[in-house]
Amino acid sequence: MYRIHSRIGRRPTVQATTGRVTRRRARTRANLLDAAFAVFAAKGFGHVSIEEICDAAGYSRGAFYSNFSSLDELFFALYEERADLIADQVAGALALDREGLDVPAAVDRVTDVLLLDHDWLLVKTDFLVHAARDPEVARSLLRHRARLRQAIADRLARAHTPLPAVLGGTDGAARAVVAAYDGVTVQLLLDRDAARARTWLKHLLTALLTDGSGTPDHARN
């Protein structure tokens, strides 16, 4: 319930209070997500309690339940936040040039900006395992992966250089890009070498989207 403030000569208003409440709640939610990310990365989703997240964020259980109905809901909100960031990063890196999409240049941009964070990969892996055991969560995860693939496919469709025919069109190319990212991040999860992961991702994407040398197939004929 909002409090109503009044001043002499003015009509009562709830606007200022509403704005403060909204900003405070958004800040509380963001702080809970940040704290949860750190705790999940350190201990794993199945080993974390609501109390631990509240303690890490400096809030009560009441603050938690005013933003999330369960630990599962918070976990998925955290995944959505990072998944949306990755989709935006990829879409931005594949921004069209004046004549279309320059694939080799786009590969460089993708590998430069793409989120390759060890803690995120720990949380992501926990989420994949969680989704594999829960059909409803799995469906939500598949929707996010489809959104990422579509963002990539939309831009590849307007590339001014043809993609290798073996990929079977832009949808196949988008799936290959996501698969390459998944594969590289598994290696990064084990060896923690982000620089090497970016190098391998660049090689993989170049090989997938061109003839392997950075030159589109049609340019060699």
Short mmCIF file of N, CA and C in Angstrom, two decimals, residues 82-214:
data_model
loop_
_atom_site.label_atom_id
_atom_site.label_comp_id
_atom_site.label_asym_id
_atom_site.label_seq_id
_atom_site.Cartn_x
_atom_site.Cartn_y
_atom_site.Cartn_z
N ARG A 82 21.32 -13.41 -17.75
CA ARG A 82 22.58 -13.67 -18.45
C ARG A 82 22.32 -14.13 -19.89
N ALA A 83 21.29 -14.93 -20.10
CA ALA A 83 20.97 -15.40 -21.46
C ALA A 83 20.59 -14.23 -22.36
N ASP A 84 19.83 -13.29 -21.83
CA ASP A 84 19.47 -12.11 -22.61
C ASP A 84 20.70 -11.28 -22.94
N LEU A 85 21.63 -11.20 -22.00
CA LEU A 85 22.87 -10.46 -22.25
C LEU A 85 23.64 -11.09 -23.40
N ILE A 86 23.74 -12.42 -23.39
CA ILE A 86 24.47 -13.11 -24.46
C ILE A 86 23.79 -12.91 -25.81
N ALA A 87 22.46 -13.01 -25.83
CA ALA A 87 21.72 -12.79 -27.08
C ALA A 87 21.97 -11.38 -27.61
N ASP A 88 21.98 -10.40 -26.71
CA ASP A 88 22.24 -9.01 -27.13
C ASP A 88 23.67 -8.85 -27.62
N GLN A 89 24.61 -9.51 -26.95
CA GLN A 89 26.02 -9.41 -27.37
C GLN A 89 26.20 -9.97 -28.78
N VAL A 90 25.62 -11.14 -29.01
CA VAL A 90 25.76 -11.77 -30.32
C VAL A 90 25.06 -10.94 -31.40
N ALA A 91 23.85 -10.48 -31.10
CA ALA A 91 23.11 -9.67 -32.08
C ALA A 91 23.86 -8.39 -32.41
N GLY A 92 24.44 -7.76 -31.38
CA GLY A 92 25.20 -6.54 -31.61
C GLY A 92 26.46 -6.79 -32.42
N ALA A 93 27.14 -7.89 -32.12
CA ALA A 93 28.37 -8.21 -32.85
C ALA A 93 28.09 -8.56 -34.31
N LEU A 94 26.89 -9.07 -34.57
CA LEU A 94 26.52 -9.41 -35.94
C LEU A 94 25.75 -8.28 -36.63
N ALA A 95 25.91 -7.07 -36.12
CA ALA A 95 25.26 -5.92 -36.74
C ALA A 95 25.70 -5.80 -38.20
N LEU A 96 24.77 -5.39 -39.04
CA LEU A 96 25.04 -5.33 -40.47
C LEU A 96 25.94 -4.16 -40.84
N ASP A 97 26.83 -4.43 -41.76
CA ASP A 97 27.61 -3.36 -42.37
C ASP A 97 26.78 -2.73 -43.48
N ARG A 98 27.33 -1.74 -44.14
CA ARG A 98 26.56 -1.01 -45.16
C ARG A 98 26.05 -1.95 -46.25
N GLU A 99 26.85 -2.92 -46.65
CA GLU A 99 26.46 -3.82 -47.74
C GLU A 99 25.94 -5.16 -47.26
N GLY A 100 25.76 -5.31 -45.96
CA GLY A 100 25.31 -6.58 -45.42
C GLY A 100 26.17 -6.99 -44.26
N LEU A 101 26.38 -8.29 -44.10
CA LEU A 101 27.18 -8.80 -42.99
C LEU A 101 28.50 -9.33 -43.52
N ASP A 102 29.59 -8.76 -43.04
CA ASP A 102 30.93 -9.24 -43.38
C ASP A 102 31.25 -10.34 -42.37
N VAL A 103 31.18 -11.61 -42.80
CA VAL A 103 31.29 -12.73 -41.87
C VAL A 103 32.61 -12.75 -41.11
N PRO A 104 33.77 -12.65 -41.78
CA PRO A 104 35.03 -12.67 -41.02
C PRO A 104 35.12 -11.56 -39.98
N ALA A 105 34.67 -10.35 -40.34
CA ALA A 105 34.68 -9.24 -39.39
C ALA A 105 33.71 -9.50 -38.25
N ALA A 106 32.57 -10.10 -38.56
CA ALA A 106 31.57 -10.41 -37.53
C ALA A 106 32.11 -11.46 -36.56
N VAL A 107 32.85 -12.43 -37.07
CA VAL A 107 33.46 -13.45 -36.20
C VAL A 107 34.40 -12.78 -35.20
N ASP A 108 35.19 -11.84 -35.69
CA ASP A 108 36.10 -11.11 -34.78
C ASP A 108 35.32 -10.38 -33.70
N ARG A 109 34.21 -9.74 -34.09
CA ARG A 109 33.43 -8.99 -33.10
C ARG A 109 32.79 -9.93 -32.08
N VAL A 110 32.26 -11.06 -32.55
CA VAL A 110 31.62 -12.01 -31.64
C VAL A 110 32.61 -12.52 -30.59
N THR A 111 33.78 -12.93 -31.05
CA THR A 111 34.75 -13.51 -30.11
C THR A 111 35.33 -12.46 -29.18
N ASP A 112 35.30 -11.20 -29.58
CA ASP A 112 35.80 -10.12 -28.71
C ASP A 112 34.84 -9.80 -27.57
N VAL A 113 33.53 -9.85 -27.83
CA VAL A 113 32.57 -9.36 -26.84
C VAL A 113 31.81 -10.46 -26.10
N LEU A 114 31.80 -11.68 -26.62
CA LEU A 114 30.94 -12.71 -26.06
C LEU A 114 31.32 -13.03 -24.62
N LEU A 115 30.30 -13.17 -23.79
CA LEU A 115 30.51 -13.47 -22.38
C LEU A 115 31.14 -14.84 -22.21
N LEU A 116 32.38 -14.85 -21.73
CA LEU A 116 33.08 -16.09 -21.41
C LEU A 116 33.58 -15.97 -19.97
N ASP A 117 32.70 -16.25 -19.04
CA ASP A 117 32.98 -16.06 -17.63
C ASP A 117 32.85 -17.39 -16.90
N HIS A 118 33.88 -17.77 -16.17
CA HIS A 118 33.90 -19.09 -15.54
C HIS A 118 32.76 -19.27 -14.55
N ASP A 119 32.48 -18.25 -13.74
CA ASP A 119 31.39 -18.36 -12.77
C ASP A 119 30.04 -18.52 -13.47
N TRP A 120 29.86 -17.76 -14.57
CA TRP A 120 28.60 -17.91 -15.32
C TRP A 120 28.48 -19.33 -15.86
N LEU A 121 29.57 -19.91 -16.33
CA LEU A 121 29.51 -21.25 -16.88
C LEU A 121 29.15 -22.28 -15.80
N LEU A 122 29.62 -22.06 -14.57
CA LEU A 122 29.24 -22.95 -13.47
C LEU A 122 27.73 -22.88 -13.23
N VAL A 123 27.21 -21.66 -13.19
CA VAL A 123 25.77 -21.48 -12.97
C VAL A 123 24.98 -22.04 -14.14
N LYS A 124 25.44 -21.77 -15.35
CA LYS A 124 24.76 -22.26 -16.56
C LYS A 124 24.70 -23.79 -16.58
N THR A 125 25.80 -24.43 -16.20
CA THR A 125 25.84 -25.89 -16.18
C THR A 125 24.87 -26.45 -15.16
N ASP A 126 24.82 -25.83 -13.98
CA ASP A 126 23.84 -26.23 -12.97
C ASP A 126 22.42 -26.12 -13.54
N PHE A 127 22.19 -25.03 -14.29
CA PHE A 127 20.85 -24.81 -14.83
C PHE A 127 20.50 -25.86 -15.88
N LEU A 128 21.47 -26.23 -16.70
CA LEU A 128 21.23 -27.26 -17.71
C LEU A 128 20.85 -28.58 -17.06
N VAL A 129 21.56 -28.94 -16.00
CA VAL A 129 21.25 -30.19 -15.29
C VAL A 129 19.87 -30.10 -14.65
N HIS A 130 19.57 -28.96 -14.06
CA HIS A 130 18.27 -28.74 -13.44
C HIS A 130 17.15 -28.86 -14.49
N ALA A 131 17.37 -28.25 -15.65
CA ALA A 131 16.36 -28.28 -16.72
C ALA A 131 16.18 -29.69 -17.27
N ALA A 132 17.25 -30.46 -17.31
CA ALA A 132 17.17 -31.83 -17.84
C ALA A 132 16.26 -32.70 -16.97
N ARG A 133 16.07 -32.30 -15.72
CA ARG A 133 15.23 -33.08 -14.80
C ARG A 133 13.84 -32.49 -14.62
N ASP A 134 13.59 -31.34 -15.24
CA ASP A 134 12.31 -30.67 -15.06
C ASP A 134 11.80 -30.22 -16.43
N PRO A 135 10.80 -30.91 -16.99
CA PRO A 135 10.33 -30.60 -18.35
C PRO A 135 9.88 -29.15 -18.51
N GLU A 136 9.26 -28.56 -17.50
CA GLU A 136 8.79 -27.18 -17.62
C GLU A 136 9.97 -26.22 -17.73
N VAL A 137 10.99 -26.42 -16.90
CA VAL A 137 12.19 -25.59 -16.97
C VAL A 137 12.90 -25.81 -18.30
N ALA A 138 12.91 -27.06 -18.76
CA ALA A 138 13.55 -27.37 -20.04
C ALA A 138 12.88 -26.62 -21.18
N ARG A 139 11.56 -26.53 -21.16
CA ARG A 139 10.85 -25.80 -22.22
C ARG A 139 11.23 -24.32 -22.21
N SER A 140 11.35 -23.75 -21.03
CA SER A 140 11.75 -22.34 -20.93
C SER A 140 13.16 -22.15 -21.45
N LEU A 141 14.04 -23.07 -21.12
CA LEU A 141 15.43 -22.98 -21.59
C LEU A 141 15.49 -23.10 -23.11
N LEU A 142 14.70 -24.00 -23.66
CA LEU A 142 14.68 -24.17 -25.11
C LEU A 142 14.18 -22.91 -25.80
N ARG A 143 13.23 -22.19 -25.19
CA ARG A 143 12.76 -20.93 -25.76
C ARG A 143 13.88 -19.90 -25.81
N HIS A 144 14.69 -19.84 -24.77
CA HIS A 144 15.80 -18.89 -24.76
C HIS A 144 16.85 -19.25 -25.82
N ARG A 145 17.13 -20.52 -25.94
CA ARG A 145 18.11 -20.93 -26.95
C ARG A 145 17.57 -20.66 -28.35
N ALA A 146 16.27 -20.83 -28.54
CA ALA A 146 15.67 -20.53 -29.84
C ALA A 146 15.75 -19.05 -30.16
N ARG A 147 15.57 -18.21 -29.14
CA ARG A 147 15.68 -16.75 -29.33
C ARG A 147 17.10 -16.38 -29.76
N LEU A 148 18.09 -16.98 -29.13
CA LEU A 148 19.48 -16.71 -29.49
C LEU A 148 19.75 -17.15 -30.92
N ARG A 149 19.31 -18.37 -31.28
CA ARG A 149 19.53 -18.85 -32.65
C ARG A 149 18.84 -17.95 -33.67
N GLN A 150 17.63 -17.49 -33.35
CA GLN A 150 16.90 -16.64 -34.29
C GLN A 150 17.61 -15.31 -34.49
N ALA A 151 18.16 -14.75 -33.41
CA ALA A 151 18.89 -13.48 -33.53
C ALA A 151 20.09 -13.64 -34.46
N ILE A 152 20.75 -14.79 -34.36
CA ILE A 152 21.90 -15.05 -35.23
C ILE A 152 21.44 -15.31 -36.66
N ALA A 153 20.41 -16.13 -36.82
CA ALA A 153 19.93 -16.48 -38.15
C ALA A 153 19.42 -15.25 -38.91
N ASP A 154 18.74 -14.34 -38.23
CA ASP A 154 18.21 -13.15 -38.88
C ASP A 154 19.32 -12.33 -39.53
N ARG A 155 20.45 -12.23 -38.84
CA ARG A 155 21.55 -11.44 -39.37
C ARG A 155 22.33 -12.18 -40.44
N LEU A 156 22.50 -13.48 -40.24
CA LEU A 156 23.19 -14.26 -41.26
C LEU A 156 22.38 -14.30 -42.56
N ALA A 157 21.07 -14.20 -42.47
CA ALA A 157 20.22 -14.22 -43.66
C ALA A 157 20.50 -13.03 -44.56
N ARG A 158 21.01 -11.95 -43.97
CA ARG A 158 21.28 -10.74 -44.76
C ARG A 158 22.77 -10.54 -45.01
N ALA A 159 23.54 -11.60 -44.80
CA ALA A 159 24.97 -11.53 -45.07
C ALA A 159 25.21 -11.30 -46.56
N HIS A 160 26.23 -10.48 -46.87
CA HIS A 160 26.51 -10.24 -48.29
C HIS A 160 27.48 -11.27 -48.85
N THR A 161 27.86 -12.27 -48.02
CA THR A 161 28.67 -13.38 -48.50
C THR A 161 27.91 -14.67 -48.22
N PRO A 162 27.81 -15.59 -49.20
CA PRO A 162 27.09 -16.84 -49.00
C PRO A 162 27.72 -17.70 -47.91
N LEU A 163 26.90 -18.44 -47.19
CA LEU A 163 27.40 -19.36 -46.18
C LEU A 163 27.67 -20.71 -46.81
N PRO A 164 28.57 -21.52 -46.23
CA PRO A 164 28.83 -22.85 -46.77
C PRO A 164 27.55 -23.67 -46.89
N ALA A 165 27.34 -24.31 -48.02
CA ALA A 165 26.11 -25.05 -48.29
C ALA A 165 25.90 -26.18 -47.30
N VAL A 166 26.98 -26.74 -46.75
CA VAL A 166 26.87 -27.88 -45.84
C VAL A 166 26.09 -27.54 -44.58
N LEU A 167 26.00 -26.26 -44.24
CA LEU A 167 25.28 -25.85 -43.04
C LEU A 167 23.76 -25.91 -43.22
N GLY A 168 23.32 -25.95 -44.47
CA GLY A 168 21.89 -26.07 -44.72
C GLY A 168 21.11 -24.79 -44.47
N GLY A 169 21.71 -23.66 -44.76
CA GLY A 169 21.00 -22.39 -44.61
C GLY A 169 21.31 -21.68 -43.31
N THR A 170 20.64 -20.56 -43.11
CA THR A 170 20.96 -19.72 -41.96
C THR A 170 20.57 -20.36 -40.63
N ASP A 171 19.48 -21.14 -40.61
CA ASP A 171 19.10 -21.79 -39.35
C ASP A 171 20.17 -22.80 -38.95
N GLY A 172 20.66 -23.56 -39.90
CA GLY A 172 21.73 -24.52 -39.60
C GLY A 172 22.99 -23.82 -39.16
N ALA A 173 23.30 -22.67 -39.79
CA ALA A 173 24.47 -21.91 -39.40
C ALA A 173 24.33 -21.39 -37.98
N ALA A 174 23.13 -20.90 -37.64
CA ALA A 174 22.90 -20.40 -36.28
C ALA A 174 23.06 -21.50 -35.25
N ARG A 175 22.55 -22.69 -35.57
CA ARG A 175 22.71 -23.82 -34.65
C ARG A 175 24.18 -24.18 -34.49
N ALA A 176 24.94 -24.09 -35.57
CA ALA A 176 26.36 -24.40 -35.51
C ALA A 176 27.11 -23.39 -34.64
N VAL A 177 26.72 -22.12 -34.74
CA VAL A 177 27.36 -21.08 -33.92
C VAL A 177 27.10 -21.34 -32.44
N VAL A 178 25.85 -21.66 -32.09
CA VAL A 178 25.50 -21.94 -30.69
C VAL A 178 26.23 -23.19 -30.21
N ALA A 179 26.32 -24.21 -31.06
CA ALA A 179 27.02 -25.44 -30.68
C ALA A 179 28.51 -25.17 -30.45
N ALA A 180 29.10 -24.32 -31.29
CA ALA A 180 30.51 -23.97 -31.12
C ALA A 180 30.73 -23.26 -29.79
N TYR A 181 29.83 -22.35 -29.47
CA TYR A 181 29.92 -21.64 -28.20
C TYR A 181 29.80 -22.62 -27.03
N ASP A 182 28.84 -23.54 -27.12
CA ASP A 182 28.66 -24.53 -26.06
C ASP A 182 29.93 -25.36 -25.88
N GLY A 183 30.51 -25.79 -26.98
CA GLY A 183 31.70 -26.63 -26.90
C GLY A 183 32.89 -25.91 -26.29
N VAL A 184 33.11 -24.69 -26.71
CA VAL A 184 34.23 -23.91 -26.19
C VAL A 184 34.05 -23.62 -24.71
N THR A 185 32.81 -23.33 -24.31
CA THR A 185 32.59 -23.00 -22.90
C THR A 185 32.77 -24.22 -22.00
N VAL A 186 32.51 -25.41 -22.49
CA VAL A 186 32.80 -26.62 -21.71
C VAL A 186 34.29 -26.72 -21.44
N GLN A 187 35.10 -26.49 -22.47
CA GLN A 187 36.55 -26.52 -22.30
C GLN A 187 37.01 -25.44 -21.31
N LEU A 188 36.42 -24.25 -21.43
CA LEU A 188 36.77 -23.15 -20.53
C LEU A 188 36.39 -23.49 -19.09
N LEU A 189 35.31 -24.20 -18.91
CA LEU A 189 34.88 -24.61 -17.57
C LEU A 189 35.95 -25.48 -16.91
N LEU A 190 36.67 -26.24 -17.71
CA LEU A 190 37.68 -27.15 -17.17
C LEU A 190 39.06 -26.52 -17.02
N ASP A 191 39.49 -25.77 -18.04
CA ASP A 191 40.88 -25.25 -17.97
C ASP A 191 40.99 -23.79 -17.54
N ARG A 192 39.85 -23.06 -17.50
CA ARG A 192 39.79 -21.67 -17.02
C ARG A 192 40.66 -20.72 -17.86
N ASP A 193 40.95 -21.09 -19.09
CA ASP A 193 41.80 -20.25 -19.95
C ASP A 193 40.90 -19.48 -20.93
N ALA A 194 40.46 -18.28 -20.53
CA ALA A 194 39.53 -17.51 -21.35
C ALA A 194 40.15 -17.06 -22.66
N ALA A 195 41.44 -16.68 -22.63
CA ALA A 195 42.10 -16.23 -23.85
C ALA A 195 42.15 -17.35 -24.89
N ARG A 196 42.48 -18.54 -24.43
CA ARG A 196 42.52 -19.69 -25.34
C ARG A 196 41.12 -20.02 -25.86
N ALA A 197 40.12 -19.88 -24.99
CA ALA A 197 38.75 -20.16 -25.41
C ALA A 197 38.32 -19.22 -26.52
N ARG A 198 38.66 -17.94 -26.40
CA ARG A 198 38.30 -16.98 -27.45
C ARG A 198 39.00 -17.32 -28.76
N THR A 199 40.27 -17.73 -28.67
CA THR A 199 41.01 -18.10 -29.88
C THR A 199 40.37 -19.30 -30.56
N TRP A 200 40.02 -20.34 -29.79
CA TRP A 200 39.39 -21.51 -30.37
C TRP A 200 38.02 -21.20 -30.92
N LEU A 201 37.27 -20.33 -30.23
CA LEU A 201 35.95 -19.97 -30.74
C LEU A 201 36.08 -19.25 -32.08
N LYS A 202 37.07 -18.39 -32.20
CA LYS A 202 37.28 -17.69 -33.47
C LYS A 202 37.61 -18.68 -34.58
N HIS A 203 38.47 -19.65 -34.31
CA HIS A 203 38.82 -20.65 -35.31
C HIS A 203 37.60 -21.47 -35.72
N LEU A 204 36.81 -21.88 -34.74
CA LEU A 204 35.63 -22.69 -35.02
C LEU A 204 34.61 -21.93 -35.86
N LEU A 205 34.32 -20.70 -35.46
CA LEU A 205 33.33 -19.92 -36.21
C LEU A 205 33.81 -19.60 -37.61
N THR A 206 35.09 -19.32 -37.74
CA THR A 206 35.65 -19.06 -39.08
C THR A 206 35.51 -20.29 -39.97
N ALA A 207 35.82 -21.46 -39.40
CA ALA A 207 35.72 -22.70 -40.17
C ALA A 207 34.27 -23.02 -40.53
N LEU A 208 33.35 -22.72 -39.62
CA LEU A 208 31.94 -23.02 -39.85
C LEU A 208 31.30 -22.11 -40.89
N LEU A 209 31.61 -20.82 -40.79
CA LEU A 209 30.90 -19.84 -41.59
C LEU A 209 31.62 -19.46 -42.89
N THR A 210 32.84 -19.92 -43.05
CA THR A 210 33.57 -19.68 -44.30
C THR A 210 34.19 -21.01 -44.74
N ASP A 211 35.18 -20.95 -45.61
CA ASP A 211 35.82 -22.18 -46.05
C ASP A 211 36.91 -22.64 -45.08
N GLY A 212 37.06 -21.92 -43.98
CA GLY A 212 38.08 -22.28 -43.00
C GLY A 212 39.26 -21.33 -43.01
N SER A 213 39.43 -20.57 -44.05
CA SER A 213 40.54 -19.62 -44.14
C SER A 213 40.07 -18.19 -43.96
N GLY A 214 38.77 -18.01 -43.78
CA GLY A 214 38.25 -16.65 -43.66
C GLY A 214 37.71 -16.15 -44.98
#
